[in-house]
């Protein structure tokens, strides 16, 4: 415990990961910037509006009719400033300011003044009834109703307005967040009342809700605009949510010394495969070798012997006593890391052998696929799991593992965080932004990977990569961070060569050398 805990501290100390702040922290960041740059609030809004306008003007021409929907708060102030700046660029703009409760934020009111009387902009202030404009396929709607400060679902007139826009064929650009989508927890939200943007222009940083798969239908394409908020505040403010990028990962790479030999580069054990699922064992073993392990032994049922010997001649094949599935809880003494689960099957004898191996394992362990499902079928065994276990479930596996289905990705992420803390383990929730939940409650989102990796066997390659890195001597935290990133980067390189539609799991493994070289360069 002490070793990998200390390494976690060193990662946080040396790596300036990109932080994801809560909506409350974003408000404090704005306030701190205003006080310490110093800059007035209205001038900071003007800075944001310039960035927003430039991004819109890059995508659409002056021939595009623009409808601006502005709410009563600062998101609405941004939208009104954008309306003025688009008019300055020659766009035809109609702006609607929704002032239902006869109260505007100070900066929104100021931007209302700045466009009143401007003949280039048609401004309608809505206080009661609203006669909506006709929205055609040629129309661009700039959504500035509500941003990251929203703390409850939309209802009433605003919900009706969002549904009206969503039902139209127009294009939508949302400022900061699609209106109706909250920055963090949308568990109680009504998806019909959330704006569906074609493009979301978020200010300064991604919000937590943007990292979750079930919110992607609202966000569309995402572009982050740097409006130069206080770097000092960002560096000195703690948050459990982070995005890990290339510069962070490069610092983690361990050198391969000139006098290294297979005995010093780690001996990994892969327990994988059942009758008809030899491919999972092949994929995990190949990836383990490609990820740098000095020696790899694969334990598999007897039926898989010839397949493994031919497909992965570099590996040592250790045969189970059973012909078709895993039954022998073998000793892991002499191995530097264990990866178990790909293609293992769900036989009860396999479950008993699995828990016996996990209970006795002294080396770092990666648990994936069928091994997770087997543990999910024996919830009482959770108390027997060793500390520091690395688990790599996709959402369905995680729900089976916990015994109940999460209502959404936010709830699932919180459950994974709680489990990581409780078990003192590492849980990688796999997805487009794979999320590593660490024992201290922190979450690290991966920034590599693509939809082409949504293919059978992709998770098996991740298991092999992680097991290799652990065998090589990386701490659990560093192995998870580096493994996630390498896996996604290799997938990105494979997509460049093969295309997303044709990408298969073995392509990821074949592109691992290029991924390592890119990080080493």
Short mmCIF file of C-alpha atoms in Angstrom, two decimals, residues 24-275:
data_model
loop_
_atom_site.label_atom_id
_atom_site.label_comp_id
_atom_site.label_asym_id
_atom_site.label_seq_id
_atom_site.Cartn_x
_atom_site.Cartn_y
_atom_site.Cartn_z
CA UNK A 24 -19.49 26.72 -8.18
CA UNK A 25 -15.73 26.70 -8.76
CA UNK A 26 -16.20 28.14 -12.26
CA UNK A 27 -18.10 31.04 -10.71
CA UNK A 28 -15.23 31.58 -8.25
CA UNK A 29 -12.72 31.37 -11.12
CA UNK A 30 -14.53 34.17 -12.97
CA UNK A 31 -14.68 36.24 -9.79
CA UNK A 32 -10.98 35.68 -9.03
CA UNK A 33 -9.99 36.67 -12.58
CA UNK A 34 -12.02 39.88 -12.34
CA UNK A 35 -10.42 40.80 -9.02
CA UNK A 36 -6.83 39.80 -9.75
CA UNK A 37 -6.19 40.45 -13.44
CA UNK A 38 -7.81 42.93 -12.83
CA UNK A 39 -10.58 43.27 -15.40
CA UNK A 40 -14.16 44.44 -15.15
CA UNK A 41 -16.92 41.86 -15.39
CA UNK A 42 -18.34 43.43 -18.55
CA UNK A 43 -14.92 43.46 -20.22
CA UNK A 44 -14.40 39.79 -19.37
CA UNK A 45 -17.77 39.10 -20.98
CA UNK A 46 -16.62 41.07 -24.01
CA UNK A 47 -13.50 38.89 -24.21
CA UNK A 48 -15.61 35.76 -24.12
CA UNK A 49 -18.00 37.10 -26.74
CA UNK A 50 -15.14 37.87 -29.13
CA UNK A 51 -13.94 34.28 -28.90
CA UNK A 52 -17.47 32.95 -29.37
CA UNK A 53 -18.12 35.21 -32.35
CA UNK A 54 -14.86 34.25 -34.05
CA UNK A 55 -15.69 30.54 -33.66
CA UNK A 56 -19.18 31.02 -35.13
CA UNK A 57 -17.87 33.13 -38.03
CA UNK A 58 -15.43 30.34 -38.92
CA UNK A 59 -18.32 27.90 -39.41
CA UNK A 60 -21.07 30.02 -40.97
CA UNK A 61 -21.18 32.78 -43.57
CA UNK A 62 -22.91 36.17 -43.55
CA UNK A 63 -25.69 34.66 -45.66
CA UNK A 64 -26.81 32.59 -42.66
CA UNK A 65 -29.81 34.09 -40.83
CA UNK A 66 -29.04 34.13 -37.10
CA UNK A 67 -31.53 33.87 -34.24
CA UNK A 68 -30.05 34.63 -30.81
CA UNK A 69 -31.89 33.32 -27.75
CA UNK A 70 -30.67 35.10 -24.62
CA UNK A 71 -31.58 34.27 -21.05
CA UNK A 72 -31.67 36.77 -18.16
CA UNK A 73 -28.29 35.86 -16.68
CA UNK A 74 -24.68 36.16 -17.79
CA UNK A 75 -25.11 33.43 -20.40
CA UNK A 76 -27.71 35.72 -21.94
CA UNK A 77 -25.27 38.62 -21.65
CA UNK A 78 -22.73 36.60 -23.63
CA UNK A 79 -25.39 35.89 -26.26
CA UNK A 80 -26.37 39.56 -26.66
CA UNK A 81 -22.71 40.56 -27.02
CA UNK A 82 -22.32 37.86 -29.67
CA UNK A 83 -25.39 39.23 -31.48
CA UNK A 84 -23.76 42.67 -31.62
CA UNK A 85 -20.42 41.33 -32.82
CA UNK A 86 -22.02 39.13 -35.50
CA UNK A 87 -23.88 42.21 -36.73
CA UNK A 88 -20.53 44.02 -36.85
CA UNK A 89 -19.34 41.24 -39.18
CA UNK A 90 -22.31 41.67 -41.50
CA UNK A 91 -24.59 38.86 -40.26
CA UNK A 92 -28.34 39.40 -40.19
CA UNK A 93 -29.33 38.96 -36.53
CA UNK A 94 -32.60 38.71 -34.64
CA UNK A 95 -32.23 38.59 -30.86
CA UNK A 96 -34.80 37.47 -28.29
CA UNK A 97 -34.15 38.38 -24.66
CA UNK A 98 -36.23 36.37 -22.19
CA UNK A 99 -36.85 38.57 -19.16
CA UNK A 100 -39.77 36.69 -17.59
CA UNK A 101 -39.24 37.89 -14.02
CA UNK A 102 -38.24 41.48 -14.93
CA UNK A 103 -34.72 40.95 -13.61
CA UNK A 104 -31.51 40.82 -15.65
CA UNK A 105 -27.98 40.34 -14.40
CA UNK A 106 -25.98 43.57 -14.49
CA UNK A 107 -23.86 42.50 -17.46
CA UNK A 108 -26.85 41.17 -19.37
CA UNK A 109 -28.63 44.51 -18.82
CA UNK A 110 -25.54 46.38 -20.04
CA UNK A 111 -25.36 44.32 -23.22
CA UNK A 112 -29.07 44.91 -23.77
CA UNK A 113 -28.35 48.67 -23.70
CA UNK A 114 -25.50 48.26 -26.16
CA UNK A 115 -27.75 46.80 -28.86
CA UNK A 116 -30.90 48.85 -28.23
CA UNK A 117 -31.42 51.20 -31.11
CA UNK A 118 -28.96 49.34 -33.34
CA UNK A 119 -30.84 49.12 -36.64
CA UNK A 120 -28.79 46.12 -37.71
CA UNK A 121 -30.24 43.97 -34.91
CA UNK A 122 -33.90 43.15 -34.32
CA UNK A 123 -34.25 42.90 -30.52
CA UNK A 124 -37.40 41.50 -28.91
CA UNK A 125 -37.65 41.41 -25.13
CA UNK A 126 -40.00 38.65 -24.01
CA UNK A 127 -41.75 39.09 -20.67
CA UNK A 128 -45.02 37.20 -21.16
CA UNK A 129 -46.18 35.76 -24.48
CA UNK A 130 -43.68 34.63 -27.07
CA UNK A 131 -44.37 34.38 -30.79
CA UNK A 132 -41.52 32.11 -31.92
CA UNK A 133 -39.71 32.83 -35.17
CA UNK A 134 -39.83 30.33 -38.03
CA UNK A 135 -36.74 28.15 -37.91
CA UNK A 136 -35.63 26.64 -41.22
CA UNK A 137 -32.75 24.38 -42.16
CA UNK A 138 -30.80 27.53 -43.13
CA UNK A 139 -31.28 29.19 -39.74
CA UNK A 140 -28.56 29.30 -37.10
CA UNK A 141 -29.79 29.52 -33.50
CA UNK A 142 -27.31 30.84 -30.94
CA UNK A 143 -28.41 29.30 -27.66
CA UNK A 144 -27.58 31.61 -24.76
CA UNK A 145 -30.50 30.84 -22.46
CA UNK A 146 -28.68 29.14 -19.59
CA UNK A 147 -25.10 28.02 -19.05
CA UNK A 148 -23.06 26.28 -16.36
CA UNK A 149 -24.86 28.14 -13.55
CA UNK A 150 -28.13 26.26 -14.08
CA UNK A 151 -28.97 24.18 -10.98
CA UNK A 152 -32.41 22.72 -11.75
CA UNK A 153 -34.18 21.23 -14.78
CA UNK A 154 -35.96 23.55 -17.18
CA UNK A 155 -39.74 23.70 -17.01
CA UNK A 156 -42.62 25.84 -18.23
CA UNK A 157 -41.98 28.29 -21.03
CA UNK A 158 -38.24 27.67 -21.26
CA UNK A 159 -38.80 23.92 -21.58
CA UNK A 160 -41.35 24.57 -24.34
CA UNK A 161 -38.90 26.86 -26.14
CA UNK A 162 -36.17 24.21 -26.04
CA UNK A 163 -38.57 21.58 -27.39
CA UNK A 164 -39.62 23.97 -30.18
CA UNK A 165 -36.00 24.49 -31.26
CA UNK A 166 -35.20 20.79 -31.02
CA UNK A 167 -38.17 19.95 -33.24
CA UNK A 168 -37.01 22.34 -35.97
CA UNK A 169 -34.43 21.63 -38.73
CA UNK A 170 -32.20 24.57 -37.73
CA UNK A 171 -28.58 24.39 -36.62
CA UNK A 172 -27.82 25.22 -32.98
CA UNK A 173 -24.69 26.65 -31.39
CA UNK A 174 -24.80 26.56 -27.59
CA UNK A 175 -22.76 28.95 -25.46
CA UNK A 176 -20.81 27.14 -22.71
CA UNK A 177 -23.43 24.36 -22.23
CA UNK A 178 -26.61 23.41 -24.10
CA UNK A 179 -29.43 25.10 -22.22
CA UNK A 180 -31.06 22.71 -19.75
CA UNK A 181 -27.95 20.58 -19.31
CA UNK A 182 -26.39 21.04 -15.90
CA UNK A 183 -22.64 21.05 -15.40
CA UNK A 184 -22.53 17.99 -13.13
CA UNK A 185 -25.54 15.94 -12.04
CA UNK A 186 -28.40 15.46 -14.52
CA UNK A 187 -29.94 12.46 -12.78
CA UNK A 188 -33.34 14.14 -12.32
CA UNK A 189 -33.25 16.03 -15.61
CA UNK A 190 -35.74 15.62 -18.45
CA UNK A 191 -33.85 15.00 -21.67
CA UNK A 192 -36.70 16.43 -23.78
CA UNK A 193 -36.11 19.81 -22.13
CA UNK A 194 -32.39 19.98 -22.95
CA UNK A 195 -31.20 21.83 -26.06
CA UNK A 196 -29.65 19.55 -28.69
CA UNK A 197 -26.70 21.51 -30.02
CA UNK A 198 -24.84 20.85 -33.23
CA UNK A 199 -21.86 22.71 -31.77
CA UNK A 200 -21.13 23.61 -28.16
CA UNK A 201 -18.61 26.39 -27.56
CA UNK A 202 -17.55 25.94 -23.95
CA UNK A 203 -15.51 28.56 -22.14
CA UNK A 204 -12.06 27.77 -20.76
CA UNK A 205 -12.58 24.11 -19.81
CA UNK A 206 -14.77 21.05 -20.18
CA UNK A 207 -17.52 20.50 -17.65
CA UNK A 208 -18.03 17.16 -15.92
CA UNK A 209 -21.32 16.42 -17.70
CA UNK A 210 -19.48 16.71 -21.03
CA UNK A 211 -17.34 13.69 -20.14
CA UNK A 212 -20.34 11.36 -19.75
CA UNK A 213 -21.64 9.30 -22.66
CA UNK A 214 -25.35 9.82 -22.05
CA UNK A 215 -24.97 13.61 -22.45
CA UNK A 216 -23.24 13.52 -25.84
CA UNK A 217 -26.58 13.63 -27.68
CA UNK A 218 -27.03 17.21 -26.44
CA UNK A 219 -23.51 18.56 -26.93
CA UNK A 220 -22.79 17.77 -30.58
CA UNK A 221 -19.29 18.81 -31.56
CA UNK A 222 -17.38 20.39 -28.71
CA UNK A 223 -14.92 23.26 -28.97
CA UNK A 224 -13.10 24.75 -25.99
CA UNK A 225 -12.41 28.48 -26.13
CA UNK A 226 -9.60 29.89 -24.02
CA UNK A 227 -10.72 33.22 -22.56
CA UNK A 228 -7.64 33.57 -20.35
CA UNK A 229 -9.18 33.01 -16.93
CA UNK A 230 -6.78 33.03 -13.99
CA UNK A 231 -4.12 30.34 -14.26
CA UNK A 232 -3.12 31.02 -10.66
CA UNK A 233 -6.60 30.15 -9.40
CA UNK A 234 -6.68 26.98 -11.53
CA UNK A 235 -3.32 25.78 -10.22
CA UNK A 236 -4.19 26.42 -6.57
CA UNK A 237 -7.74 25.06 -6.57
CA UNK A 238 -8.29 21.37 -5.92
CA UNK A 239 -10.88 19.23 -7.65
CA UNK A 240 -11.33 15.45 -7.75
CA UNK A 241 -11.96 15.45 -11.51
CA UNK A 242 -9.08 15.70 -13.99
CA UNK A 243 -8.29 15.10 -17.65
CA UNK A 244 -4.90 13.52 -18.37
CA UNK A 245 -3.11 14.66 -21.52
CA UNK A 246 0.06 13.82 -23.42
CA UNK A 247 2.42 16.08 -21.47
CA UNK A 248 1.35 14.38 -18.23
CA UNK A 249 1.84 10.91 -19.65
CA UNK A 250 5.27 11.58 -21.14
CA UNK A 251 6.59 12.25 -17.64
CA UNK A 252 5.57 8.77 -16.54
CA UNK A 253 7.58 6.76 -19.08
CA UNK A 254 10.29 4.62 -17.49
CA UNK A 255 13.55 4.34 -19.44
CA UNK A 256 14.68 0.98 -20.84
CA UNK A 257 18.29 0.64 -19.76
CA UNK A 258 20.92 -0.61 -22.21
CA UNK A 259 21.80 -3.58 -19.97
CA UNK A 260 18.19 -4.69 -19.53
CA UNK A 261 17.28 -8.33 -20.20
CA UNK A 262 14.03 -10.28 -20.07
CA UNK A 263 14.56 -11.09 -16.42
CA UNK A 264 14.66 -7.41 -15.47
CA UNK A 265 11.69 -6.31 -17.61
CA UNK A 266 9.05 -8.21 -15.68
CA UNK A 267 7.33 -11.59 -15.91
CA UNK A 268 3.57 -11.28 -16.52
CA UNK A 269 0.95 -14.00 -16.07
CA UNK A 270 -2.20 -13.86 -18.21
CA UNK A 271 -5.06 -16.18 -17.22
CA UNK A 272 -7.49 -16.10 -20.10
CA UNK A 273 -9.52 -18.05 -22.62
CA UNK A 274 -12.03 -20.89 -22.63
CA UNK A 275 -13.19 -23.28 -25.34
#
